[in-house]
Amino acid sequence: MNMLPLFENTKVNVVQNNNFVEDFDVLVACEDTLKFLETIPDKTVELVVSSPPYNIGKSYEDRTVFKEYLGFQKQVIEECHRVLKSNGNFCWEVGNYMEKGEV
Ligand SMILES: C[S@@+](CC[C@H](N)C(=O)[O-])C[C@H]1O[C@@H](n2cnc3c(N)ncnc32)[C@H](O)[C@@H]1O
């Protein structure tokens, strides 16, 4: 993986087959988010950046009813909270569109 200058002195671990590696500055995985998160011990990370599907009908996503979408996001957020250190930060980048009448 080619590193941006910002990451030159950063240990970027690309996790494969959900094998958690303890020694890292940055963890990246191309895995199902919940399966990946469950491999990370409690209170391990200082920052989580999450950009989940927005559920607004983008070409790469299957739109679902808002309640189901939120249910899945709740599971992800709970896992992110579990792996964050008590002084950690969480960046959750989402859309905010909802159909009229959808809850
Ligand atoms: C809003 S996009 C993220 C865009 C990204 N921030 C970027 O700048 O390219 C949401 C991404 O989540 C991925 N995704 C959907 N379900 C997932 C899951 N269960 N686990 C991991 N990734 C998932 C989709 O494939 C999609 O690439």
Short mmCIF file of N, CA, C and O and ligand atoms in Angstrom, two decimals:
data_model
loop_
_atom_site.label_atom_id
_atom_site.label_comp_id
_atom_site.label_asym_id
_atom_site.label_seq_id
_atom_site.Cartn_x
_atom_site.Cartn_y
_atom_site.Cartn_z
N MET A 1 0.85 -1.19 0.00
CA MET A 1 0.00 0.00 0.00
C MET A 1 0.89 1.25 0.00
O MET A 1 1.79 1.37 0.82
N ASN A 2 0.65 2.20 -0.95
CA ASN A 2 1.41 3.45 -0.96
C ASN A 2 0.90 4.38 0.11
O ASN A 2 -0.30 4.59 0.25
N MET A 3 1.83 4.93 0.90
CA MET A 3 1.44 5.78 2.02
C MET A 3 1.49 7.25 1.63
O MET A 3 2.42 7.71 0.97
N LEU A 4 0.50 8.00 2.09
CA LEU A 4 0.55 9.45 1.96
C LEU A 4 1.64 9.94 2.91
O LEU A 4 1.92 9.29 3.93
N PRO A 5 2.30 11.07 2.62
CA PRO A 5 3.36 11.58 3.51
C PRO A 5 2.90 11.66 4.97
O PRO A 5 3.67 11.38 5.88
N LEU A 6 1.65 11.97 5.18
CA LEU A 6 1.10 12.06 6.54
C LEU A 6 1.31 10.77 7.33
O LEU A 6 1.48 10.78 8.53
N PHE A 7 1.33 9.62 6.62
CA PHE A 7 1.42 8.32 7.29
C PHE A 7 2.81 7.69 7.21
O PHE A 7 2.98 6.54 7.56
N GLU A 8 3.82 8.46 6.73
CA GLU A 8 5.16 7.88 6.53
C GLU A 8 5.72 7.20 7.77
O GLU A 8 6.34 6.16 7.70
N ASN A 9 5.54 7.80 8.93
CA ASN A 9 6.08 7.22 10.17
C ASN A 9 5.00 6.55 11.00
O ASN A 9 5.09 6.47 12.22
N THR A 10 3.99 6.09 10.33
CA THR A 10 2.83 5.51 11.01
C THR A 10 2.75 4.02 10.70
O THR A 10 2.89 3.63 9.55
N LYS A 11 2.52 3.22 11.74
CA LYS A 11 2.35 1.78 11.52
C LYS A 11 0.91 1.52 11.08
O LYS A 11 0.00 1.52 11.91
N VAL A 12 0.73 1.34 9.80
CA VAL A 12 -0.61 1.06 9.27
C VAL A 12 -0.73 -0.44 9.08
O VAL A 12 0.00 -1.03 8.28
N ASN A 13 -1.59 -1.07 9.85
CA ASN A 13 -1.79 -2.51 9.71
C ASN A 13 -3.06 -2.80 8.93
O ASN A 13 -4.15 -2.38 9.32
N VAL A 14 -2.89 -3.48 7.83
CA VAL A 14 -4.04 -3.90 7.04
C VAL A 14 -4.41 -5.30 7.53
O VAL A 14 -3.68 -6.26 7.30
N VAL A 15 -5.51 -5.38 8.24
CA VAL A 15 -5.93 -6.64 8.86
C VAL A 15 -6.51 -7.56 7.81
O VAL A 15 -7.35 -7.15 7.00
N GLN A 16 -6.04 -8.82 7.81
CA GLN A 16 -6.58 -9.79 6.86
C GLN A 16 -7.17 -10.96 7.60
O GLN A 16 -6.64 -11.38 8.65
N ASN A 17 -8.25 -11.49 7.09
CA ASN A 17 -8.97 -12.62 7.71
C ASN A 17 -9.31 -12.36 9.17
O ASN A 17 -9.29 -13.27 9.99
N ASN A 18 -9.56 -11.11 9.47
CA ASN A 18 -9.96 -10.71 10.83
C ASN A 18 -8.94 -11.13 11.90
O ASN A 18 -9.32 -11.42 13.03
N ASN A 19 -7.66 -11.16 11.53
CA ASN A 19 -6.62 -11.46 12.52
C ASN A 19 -6.14 -10.15 13.13
O ASN A 19 -5.39 -9.41 12.51
N PHE A 20 -6.58 -9.90 14.35
CA PHE A 20 -6.23 -8.65 15.02
C PHE A 20 -4.73 -8.59 15.31
O PHE A 20 -4.14 -9.57 15.76
N VAL A 21 -4.13 -7.44 15.01
CA VAL A 21 -2.70 -7.25 15.28
C VAL A 21 -2.59 -6.17 16.35
O VAL A 21 -3.17 -5.10 16.22
N GLU A 22 -1.85 -6.47 17.43
CA GLU A 22 -1.81 -5.55 18.56
C GLU A 22 -1.00 -4.29 18.30
O GLU A 22 -1.35 -3.22 18.76
N ASP A 23 0.07 -4.42 17.54
CA ASP A 23 1.01 -3.33 17.38
C ASP A 23 0.63 -2.47 16.17
O ASP A 23 0.98 -2.81 15.04
N PHE A 24 -0.07 -1.37 16.41
CA PHE A 24 -0.53 -0.55 15.28
C PHE A 24 -0.72 0.91 15.70
O PHE A 24 -0.91 1.21 16.88
N ASP A 25 -0.62 1.78 14.71
CA ASP A 25 -1.10 3.16 14.87
C ASP A 25 -2.46 3.29 14.18
O ASP A 25 -3.34 3.99 14.67
N VAL A 26 -2.55 2.63 13.03
CA VAL A 26 -3.80 2.69 12.25
C VAL A 26 -4.17 1.26 11.86
O VAL A 26 -3.33 0.49 11.41
N LEU A 27 -5.43 0.91 12.04
CA LEU A 27 -5.94 -0.40 11.63
C LEU A 27 -6.90 -0.20 10.46
O LEU A 27 -7.82 0.61 10.55
N VAL A 28 -6.68 -0.95 9.41
CA VAL A 28 -7.57 -0.89 8.25
C VAL A 28 -7.95 -2.33 7.91
O VAL A 28 -7.11 -3.22 7.95
N ALA A 29 -9.22 -2.55 7.58
CA ALA A 29 -9.63 -3.90 7.19
C ALA A 29 -10.70 -3.80 6.11
O ALA A 29 -11.57 -2.94 6.18
N CYS A 30 -10.60 -4.67 5.15
CA CYS A 30 -11.64 -4.75 4.13
C CYS A 30 -12.48 -5.98 4.46
O CYS A 30 -12.36 -7.03 3.83
N GLU A 31 -13.26 -5.87 5.51
CA GLU A 31 -14.03 -6.99 6.07
C GLU A 31 -15.41 -6.48 6.46
O GLU A 31 -15.62 -5.28 6.54
N ASP A 32 -16.29 -7.41 6.79
CA ASP A 32 -17.56 -6.99 7.36
C ASP A 32 -17.29 -6.26 8.68
O ASP A 32 -16.54 -6.75 9.53
N THR A 33 -17.88 -5.10 8.82
CA THR A 33 -17.52 -4.24 9.95
C THR A 33 -17.74 -4.90 11.32
O THR A 33 -16.90 -4.80 12.21
N LEU A 34 -18.87 -5.60 11.50
CA LEU A 34 -19.14 -6.21 12.81
C LEU A 34 -18.19 -7.35 13.10
O LEU A 34 -17.71 -7.52 14.22
N LYS A 35 -17.89 -8.15 12.05
CA LYS A 35 -16.95 -9.27 12.24
C LYS A 35 -15.56 -8.74 12.59
O LYS A 35 -14.86 -9.30 13.43
N PHE A 36 -15.18 -7.66 11.93
CA PHE A 36 -13.87 -7.05 12.22
C PHE A 36 -13.85 -6.47 13.63
O PHE A 36 -12.93 -6.74 14.42
N LEU A 37 -14.89 -5.71 13.96
CA LEU A 37 -14.91 -5.05 15.28
C LEU A 37 -14.86 -6.06 16.42
O LEU A 37 -14.20 -5.83 17.43
N GLU A 38 -15.53 -7.21 16.25
CA GLU A 38 -15.56 -8.16 17.37
C GLU A 38 -14.19 -8.80 17.65
O GLU A 38 -13.99 -9.39 18.70
N THR A 39 -13.24 -8.63 16.72
CA THR A 39 -11.88 -9.16 16.96
C THR A 39 -11.03 -8.18 17.78
O THR A 39 -9.94 -8.54 18.23
N ILE A 40 -11.52 -6.97 17.96
CA ILE A 40 -10.72 -5.94 18.65
C ILE A 40 -11.07 -5.94 20.14
O ILE A 40 -12.25 -5.87 20.50
N PRO A 41 -10.06 -6.03 21.00
CA PRO A 41 -10.35 -6.03 22.45
C PRO A 41 -10.97 -4.71 22.92
O PRO A 41 -10.86 -3.68 22.25
N ASP A 42 -11.61 -4.75 24.09
CA ASP A 42 -12.22 -3.55 24.70
C ASP A 42 -11.16 -2.45 24.88
O ASP A 42 -10.00 -2.74 25.17
N LYS A 43 -11.59 -1.22 24.77
CA LYS A 43 -10.77 -0.04 25.08
C LYS A 43 -9.37 -0.10 24.46
O LYS A 43 -8.36 0.06 25.16
N THR A 44 -9.33 -0.33 23.16
CA THR A 44 -8.05 -0.50 22.46
C THR A 44 -7.68 0.71 21.61
O THR A 44 -6.51 0.99 21.42
N VAL A 45 -8.66 1.42 21.09
CA VAL A 45 -8.35 2.45 20.09
C VAL A 45 -8.71 3.85 20.58
O VAL A 45 -9.58 4.04 21.43
N GLU A 46 -8.02 4.83 20.00
CA GLU A 46 -8.24 6.22 20.41
C GLU A 46 -9.19 6.96 19.47
O GLU A 46 -9.78 7.96 19.85
N LEU A 47 -9.29 6.47 18.25
CA LEU A 47 -10.16 7.15 17.29
C LEU A 47 -10.79 6.13 16.35
O LEU A 47 -10.09 5.28 15.81
N VAL A 48 -12.10 6.22 16.20
CA VAL A 48 -12.80 5.42 15.18
C VAL A 48 -13.36 6.38 14.15
O VAL A 48 -13.99 7.38 14.50
N VAL A 49 -13.08 6.10 12.88
CA VAL A 49 -13.69 6.87 11.79
C VAL A 49 -14.59 5.91 11.03
O VAL A 49 -14.12 4.92 10.47
N SER A 50 -15.88 6.17 11.07
CA SER A 50 -16.85 5.28 10.44
C SER A 50 -17.62 6.04 9.36
O SER A 50 -18.18 7.11 9.61
N SER A 51 -17.60 5.50 8.16
CA SER A 51 -18.38 6.08 7.07
C SER A 51 -19.28 4.98 6.52
O SER A 51 -19.00 4.38 5.49
N PRO A 52 -20.34 4.68 7.26
CA PRO A 52 -21.21 3.57 6.85
C PRO A 52 -22.07 3.96 5.64
O PRO A 52 -22.10 5.13 5.26
N PRO A 53 -22.78 2.98 5.06
CA PRO A 53 -23.73 3.33 4.00
C PRO A 53 -24.69 4.41 4.54
O PRO A 53 -25.03 4.41 5.72
N TYR A 54 -25.12 5.31 3.65
CA TYR A 54 -25.99 6.41 4.09
C TYR A 54 -27.47 6.04 4.07
O TYR A 54 -28.30 6.75 4.59
N ASN A 55 -27.78 4.95 3.37
CA ASN A 55 -29.17 4.52 3.22
C ASN A 55 -30.02 5.57 2.51
O ASN A 55 -31.16 5.85 2.90
N ILE A 56 -29.44 6.19 1.50
CA ILE A 56 -30.20 7.18 0.73
C ILE A 56 -30.30 6.77 -0.75
O ILE A 56 -30.62 7.59 -1.60
N GLY A 57 -29.97 5.48 -1.03
CA GLY A 57 -30.14 4.99 -2.39
C GLY A 57 -28.94 5.19 -3.29
O GLY A 57 -29.08 5.25 -4.52
N LYS A 58 -27.74 5.31 -2.71
CA LYS A 58 -26.52 5.41 -3.53
C LYS A 58 -26.35 4.11 -4.32
O LYS A 58 -26.84 3.05 -3.91
N SER A 59 -25.62 4.20 -5.42
CA SER A 59 -25.51 3.04 -6.33
C SER A 59 -24.92 1.81 -5.64
O SER A 59 -25.20 0.68 -6.02
N TYR A 60 -24.09 2.01 -4.61
CA TYR A 60 -23.40 0.88 -3.97
C TYR A 60 -24.13 0.35 -2.73
O TYR A 60 -23.59 -0.46 -2.01
N GLU A 61 -25.33 0.85 -2.48
CA GLU A 61 -25.99 0.40 -1.25
C GLU A 61 -27.40 -0.11 -1.52
O GLU A 61 -28.07 0.33 -2.45
N ASP A 62 -27.83 -1.07 -0.69
CA ASP A 62 -29.21 -1.54 -0.72
C ASP A 62 -29.98 -0.75 0.32
O ASP A 62 -29.72 -0.90 1.51
N ARG A 63 -30.90 0.05 -0.15
CA ARG A 63 -31.65 0.88 0.78
C ARG A 63 -32.61 0.01 1.59
O ARG A 63 -33.23 -0.91 1.07
N THR A 64 -32.71 0.29 2.88
CA THR A 64 -33.61 -0.47 3.73
C THR A 64 -34.45 0.50 4.55
O THR A 64 -34.18 1.71 4.56
N VAL A 65 -35.50 0.00 5.24
CA VAL A 65 -36.33 0.92 6.02
C VAL A 65 -35.46 1.52 7.14
O VAL A 65 -34.56 0.87 7.66
N PHE A 66 -35.78 2.76 7.46
CA PHE A 66 -34.92 3.53 8.35
C PHE A 66 -34.69 2.84 9.70
O PHE A 66 -33.58 2.84 10.24
N LYS A 67 -35.76 2.21 10.21
CA LYS A 67 -35.66 1.54 11.51
C LYS A 67 -34.61 0.41 11.47
O LYS A 67 -33.82 0.25 12.41
N GLU A 68 -34.62 -0.35 10.37
CA GLU A 68 -33.62 -1.43 10.22
C GLU A 68 -32.22 -0.86 10.08
O GLU A 68 -31.26 -1.38 10.66
N TYR A 69 -32.12 0.21 9.29
CA TYR A 69 -30.82 0.88 9.11
C TYR A 69 -30.28 1.32 10.47
O TYR A 69 -29.12 1.07 10.80
N LEU A 70 -31.13 1.98 11.24
CA LEU A 70 -30.69 2.46 12.57
C LEU A 70 -30.31 1.30 13.48
O LEU A 70 -29.36 1.39 14.25
N GLY A 71 -31.07 0.18 13.38
CA GLY A 71 -30.78 -1.00 14.20
C GLY A 71 -29.37 -1.52 13.93
O GLY A 71 -28.62 -1.85 14.85
N PHE A 72 -29.00 -1.55 12.64
CA PHE A 72 -27.66 -2.01 12.28
C PHE A 72 -26.61 -1.01 12.76
O PHE A 72 -25.58 -1.37 13.34
N GLN A 73 -26.88 0.26 12.55
CA GLN A 73 -25.92 1.29 12.99
C GLN A 73 -25.74 1.26 14.50
O GLN A 73 -24.64 1.48 15.01
N LYS A 74 -26.83 0.95 15.22
CA LYS A 74 -26.74 0.87 16.68
C LYS A 74 -25.73 -0.22 17.09
O LYS A 74 -24.89 -0.01 17.96
N GLN A 75 -25.83 -1.37 16.41
CA GLN A 75 -24.89 -2.47 16.72
C GLN A 75 -23.45 -2.02 16.45
O GLN A 75 -22.55 -2.29 17.25
N VAL A 76 -23.25 -1.34 15.33
CA VAL A 76 -21.90 -0.90 14.97
C VAL A 76 -21.39 0.13 15.98
O VAL A 76 -20.26 0.06 16.47
N ILE A 77 -22.26 1.07 16.34
CA ILE A 77 -21.86 2.12 17.27
C ILE A 77 -21.54 1.53 18.65
O ILE A 77 -20.55 1.92 19.29
N GLU A 78 -22.33 0.56 19.08
CA GLU A 78 -22.06 -0.09 20.38
C GLU A 78 -20.69 -0.77 20.37
O GLU A 78 -19.93 -0.70 21.34
N GLU A 79 -20.37 -1.43 19.26
CA GLU A 79 -19.06 -2.08 19.14
C GLU A 79 -17.94 -1.04 19.11
O GLU A 79 -16.89 -1.24 19.72
N CYS A 80 -18.16 0.06 18.39
CA CYS A 80 -17.15 1.12 18.33
C CYS A 80 -16.93 1.69 19.74
O CYS A 80 -15.78 1.93 20.14
N HIS A 81 -18.00 1.87 20.47
CA HIS A 81 -17.90 2.39 21.84
C HIS A 81 -17.10 1.41 22.71
O HIS A 81 -16.25 1.82 23.50
N ARG A 82 -17.35 0.11 22.53
CA ARG A 82 -16.65 -0.91 23.32
C ARG A 82 -15.14 -0.88 23.06
O ARG A 82 -14.35 -1.00 23.99
N VAL A 83 -14.73 -0.70 21.79
CA VAL A 83 -13.30 -0.76 21.48
C VAL A 83 -12.57 0.55 21.76
O VAL A 83 -11.34 0.58 21.79
N LEU A 84 -13.34 1.63 21.97
CA LEU A 84 -12.71 2.93 22.22
C LEU A 84 -12.22 3.05 23.65
O LEU A 84 -12.88 2.61 24.60
N LYS A 85 -11.05 3.66 23.80
CA LYS A 85 -10.57 4.01 25.14
C LYS A 85 -11.52 5.06 25.72
O LYS A 85 -12.23 5.74 24.97
N SER A 86 -11.49 5.22 27.06
CA SER A 86 -12.47 6.13 27.67
C SER A 86 -12.27 7.58 27.22
O SER A 86 -13.22 8.36 27.25
N ASN A 87 -11.07 7.94 26.78
CA ASN A 87 -10.86 9.30 26.27
C ASN A 87 -10.83 9.31 24.73
O ASN A 87 -10.33 10.25 24.12
N GLY A 88 -11.39 8.25 24.12
CA GLY A 88 -11.35 8.14 22.67
C GLY A 88 -12.37 9.03 21.97
O GLY A 88 -13.23 9.63 22.61
N ASN A 89 -12.24 9.11 20.67
CA ASN A 89 -13.16 9.92 19.87
C ASN A 89 -13.75 9.08 18.75
O ASN A 89 -13.12 8.14 18.25
N PHE A 90 -14.96 9.46 18.36
CA PHE A 90 -15.69 8.70 17.35
C PHE A 90 -16.20 9.65 16.28
O PHE A 90 -16.92 10.61 16.60
N CYS A 91 -15.80 9.41 15.04
CA CYS A 91 -16.27 10.21 13.91
C CYS A 91 -17.22 9.33 13.11
O CYS A 91 -16.81 8.29 12.59
N TRP A 92 -18.48 9.71 13.05
CA TRP A 92 -19.51 8.91 12.38
C TRP A 92 -20.08 9.75 11.24
O TRP A 92 -20.80 10.73 11.50
N GLU A 93 -19.73 9.41 10.01
CA GLU A 93 -20.11 10.23 8.86
C GLU A 93 -21.31 9.60 8.17
O GLU A 93 -21.22 8.53 7.58
N VAL A 94 -22.46 10.25 8.29
CA VAL A 94 -23.69 9.67 7.72
C VAL A 94 -24.53 10.72 7.01
O VAL A 94 -24.35 11.92 7.20
N GLY A 95 -25.48 10.23 6.21
CA GLY A 95 -26.46 11.11 5.59
C GLY A 95 -27.62 11.29 6.55
O GLY A 95 -27.69 10.65 7.60
N ASN A 96 -28.57 12.14 6.21
CA ASN A 96 -29.67 12.38 7.14
C ASN A 96 -31.03 12.41 6.45
O ASN A 96 -31.97 13.00 6.94
N TYR A 97 -31.11 11.74 5.31
CA TYR A 97 -32.36 11.75 4.56
C TYR A 97 -33.32 10.69 5.09
O TYR A 97 -32.92 9.58 5.40
N MET A 98 -34.59 11.05 5.23
CA MET A 98 -35.59 10.08 5.66
C MET A 98 -36.86 10.31 4.85
O MET A 98 -37.26 11.46 4.63
N GLU A 99 -37.48 9.22 4.38
CA GLU A 99 -38.74 9.34 3.65
C GLU A 99 -39.82 9.86 4.58
O GLU A 99 -39.83 9.52 5.76
N LYS A 100 -40.75 10.64 4.03
CA LYS A 100 -41.88 11.13 4.81
C LYS A 100 -42.65 9.92 5.37
O LYS A 100 -42.92 8.98 4.64
N GLY A 101 -42.92 9.92 6.64
CA GLY A 101 -43.68 8.81 7.24
C GLY A 101 -42.81 7.67 7.69
O GLY A 101 -43.29 6.77 8.37
N GLU A 102 -41.53 7.67 7.32
CA GLU A 102 -40.64 6.58 7.73
C GLU A 102 -40.09 6.85 9.12
O GLU A 102 -39.69 7.97 9.42
N VAL A 103 -40.09 5.87 9.95
CA VAL A 103 -39.48 6.04 11.28
C VAL A 103 -38.58 4.86 11.55
O VAL A 103 -38.84 3.76 11.17
C1 LIG B 1 -20.68 5.81 2.47
S1 LIG B 1 -19.67 4.52 1.79
C2 LIG B 1 -18.10 4.94 2.39
C3 LIG B 1 -17.40 5.86 1.51
C4 LIG B 1 -15.96 6.14 1.96
N1 LIG B 1 -15.96 6.93 3.16
C5 LIG B 1 -15.23 6.84 0.88
O1 LIG B 1 -14.87 8.00 1.05
O2 LIG B 1 -15.03 6.23 -0.17
C6 LIG B 1 -20.13 3.12 2.72
C7 LIG B 1 -19.25 1.89 2.46
O3 LIG B 1 -19.59 0.88 3.42
C8 LIG B 1 -19.40 -0.38 2.80
N2 LIG B 1 -20.15 -1.38 3.60
C9 LIG B 1 -21.47 -1.69 3.54
N3 LIG B 1 -21.80 -2.62 4.45
C10 LIG B 1 -20.65 -2.93 5.10
C11 LIG B 1 -20.32 -3.84 6.15
N4 LIG B 1 -21.25 -4.63 6.72
N5 LIG B 1 -19.04 -3.90 6.56
C12 LIG B 1 -18.10 -3.11 6.00
N6 LIG B 1 -18.33 -2.22 5.01
C13 LIG B 1 -19.60 -2.13 4.57
C14 LIG B 1 -19.92 -0.18 1.40
O4 LIG B 1 -19.36 -1.10 0.51
C15 LIG B 1 -19.43 1.26 1.10
O5 LIG B 1 -18.19 1.23 0.46
#
